[in-house]
Short mmCIF file of C-alpha atoms in Angstrom, two decimals:
data_model
loop_
_atom_site.label_atom_id
_atom_site.label_comp_id
_atom_site.label_asym_id
_atom_site.label_seq_id
_atom_site.Cartn_x
_atom_site.Cartn_y
_atom_site.Cartn_z
CA UNK A 28 72.05 110.63 127.40
CA UNK A 29 73.88 112.38 124.46
CA UNK A 30 77.43 111.56 125.95
CA UNK A 31 76.86 107.83 125.65
CA UNK A 32 76.23 108.10 121.84
CA UNK A 33 79.42 110.09 121.42
CA UNK A 34 81.36 107.76 123.59
CA UNK A 35 80.07 104.74 121.53
CA UNK A 36 81.16 106.60 118.19
CA UNK A 37 84.68 107.18 119.62
CA UNK A 38 84.85 103.44 120.64
CA UNK A 39 83.78 102.31 116.98
CA UNK A 40 86.41 104.69 115.64
CA UNK A 41 89.11 103.39 117.98
CA UNK A 42 88.23 99.92 117.14
CA UNK A 43 88.56 100.57 113.42
CA UNK A 44 91.87 102.24 113.85
CA UNK A 45 93.07 99.17 116.08
CA UNK A 46 91.95 96.90 113.28
CA UNK A 47 93.93 98.80 110.68
CA UNK A 48 97.06 98.76 112.92
CA UNK A 49 96.64 94.93 113.51
CA UNK A 50 96.53 94.31 109.73
CA UNK A 51 99.63 96.59 109.33
CA UNK A 52 101.56 94.70 111.98
CA UNK A 53 100.75 91.45 110.22
CA UNK A 54 102.15 92.58 107.13
CA UNK A 55 105.17 94.26 108.73
CA UNK A 56 108.45 92.47 108.50
CA UNK A 57 111.32 92.97 110.95
CA UNK A 58 114.64 91.16 110.27
CA UNK A 59 117.35 90.64 112.76
CA UNK A 60 120.60 89.03 112.68
CA UNK A 61 123.06 87.57 115.03
CA UNK A 62 126.34 85.45 115.12
CA UNK A 63 127.96 88.00 112.85
CA UNK A 64 125.17 87.83 110.26
CA UNK A 65 125.15 83.99 110.27
CA UNK A 66 121.56 83.85 111.62
CA UNK A 67 118.72 85.90 110.19
CA UNK A 68 115.31 85.94 111.47
CA UNK A 69 112.23 87.75 110.15
CA UNK A 70 109.24 88.22 112.36
CA UNK A 71 105.93 90.03 111.47
CA UNK A 72 104.74 93.06 113.68
CA UNK A 73 103.15 90.61 116.05
CA UNK A 74 106.24 88.65 116.70
CA UNK A 75 105.49 85.70 114.79
CA UNK A 76 108.54 84.09 113.13
CA UNK A 77 108.27 84.04 109.37
CA UNK A 78 111.68 82.87 108.25
CA UNK A 79 114.91 81.67 109.52
CA UNK A 80 118.18 81.41 107.60
CA UNK A 81 121.43 80.14 108.60
CA UNK A 82 124.74 80.41 106.91
CA UNK A 83 126.06 76.99 105.94
CA UNK A 84 129.57 77.67 107.34
CA UNK A 85 128.09 78.63 110.60
CA UNK A 86 126.62 75.39 111.15
CA UNK A 87 129.99 73.74 111.45
CA UNK A 88 130.20 75.46 114.81
CA UNK A 89 129.16 73.65 117.89
CA UNK A 90 125.52 73.12 118.55
CA UNK A 91 125.63 75.27 121.66
CA UNK A 92 126.86 78.17 119.77
CA UNK A 93 124.40 77.84 116.73
CA UNK A 94 121.53 77.36 119.24
CA UNK A 95 122.54 80.60 121.34
CA UNK A 96 122.82 82.67 117.98
CA UNK A 97 119.30 81.56 116.89
CA UNK A 98 117.75 82.21 120.29
CA UNK A 99 119.40 85.68 120.56
CA UNK A 100 118.19 86.61 117.08
CA UNK A 101 114.65 85.28 117.79
CA UNK A 102 114.44 87.05 121.19
CA UNK A 103 115.67 90.35 119.78
CA UNK A 104 113.19 90.27 116.75
CA UNK A 105 110.36 89.45 119.03
CA UNK A 106 111.29 92.29 121.46
CA UNK A 107 111.42 94.77 118.52
CA UNK A 108 108.10 93.49 117.33
CA UNK A 109 106.58 94.05 120.77
CA UNK A 110 108.04 97.37 121.00
CA UNK A 111 106.72 98.58 117.63
CA UNK A 112 103.18 96.85 118.35
CA UNK A 113 102.97 98.91 121.63
CA UNK A 114 104.21 102.05 120.15
CA UNK A 115 101.49 101.76 117.28
CA UNK A 116 98.70 100.95 119.78
CA UNK A 117 99.86 103.74 122.14
CA UNK A 118 99.12 106.23 119.28
CA UNK A 119 95.33 105.00 119.12
CA UNK A 120 94.88 104.60 122.66
CA UNK A 121 96.68 107.89 123.72
CA UNK A 122 98.90 105.78 126.07
CA UNK A 123 96.21 104.34 127.96
CA UNK A 124 97.00 100.68 128.59
CA UNK A 125 94.32 98.13 127.95
CA UNK A 126 95.25 94.62 128.94
CA UNK A 127 94.89 91.89 126.34
CA UNK A 128 95.27 94.29 123.38
CA UNK A 129 98.99 93.80 122.79
#
């Protein structure tokens, strides 16, 4: 069955490409701000929060305002990371969705 060998080689090539993309996503930094720049969040390409910075003056606002701005920034950063991750993986898989990959 010569087709099986070719299929296995393609799968190995795809796996190596996926590993490279995963490494690139780990190194990528996506920065988002909210609250007029008072909250800055940096996530990696997988959506893991790497840093959170708050303007000292902004902390004088009410807790609900600060909490809301932080959540907004984190959610936006994670959404951007997910979108970029899906776009990169789609390049490898040719748009074929494979559950559990991203």
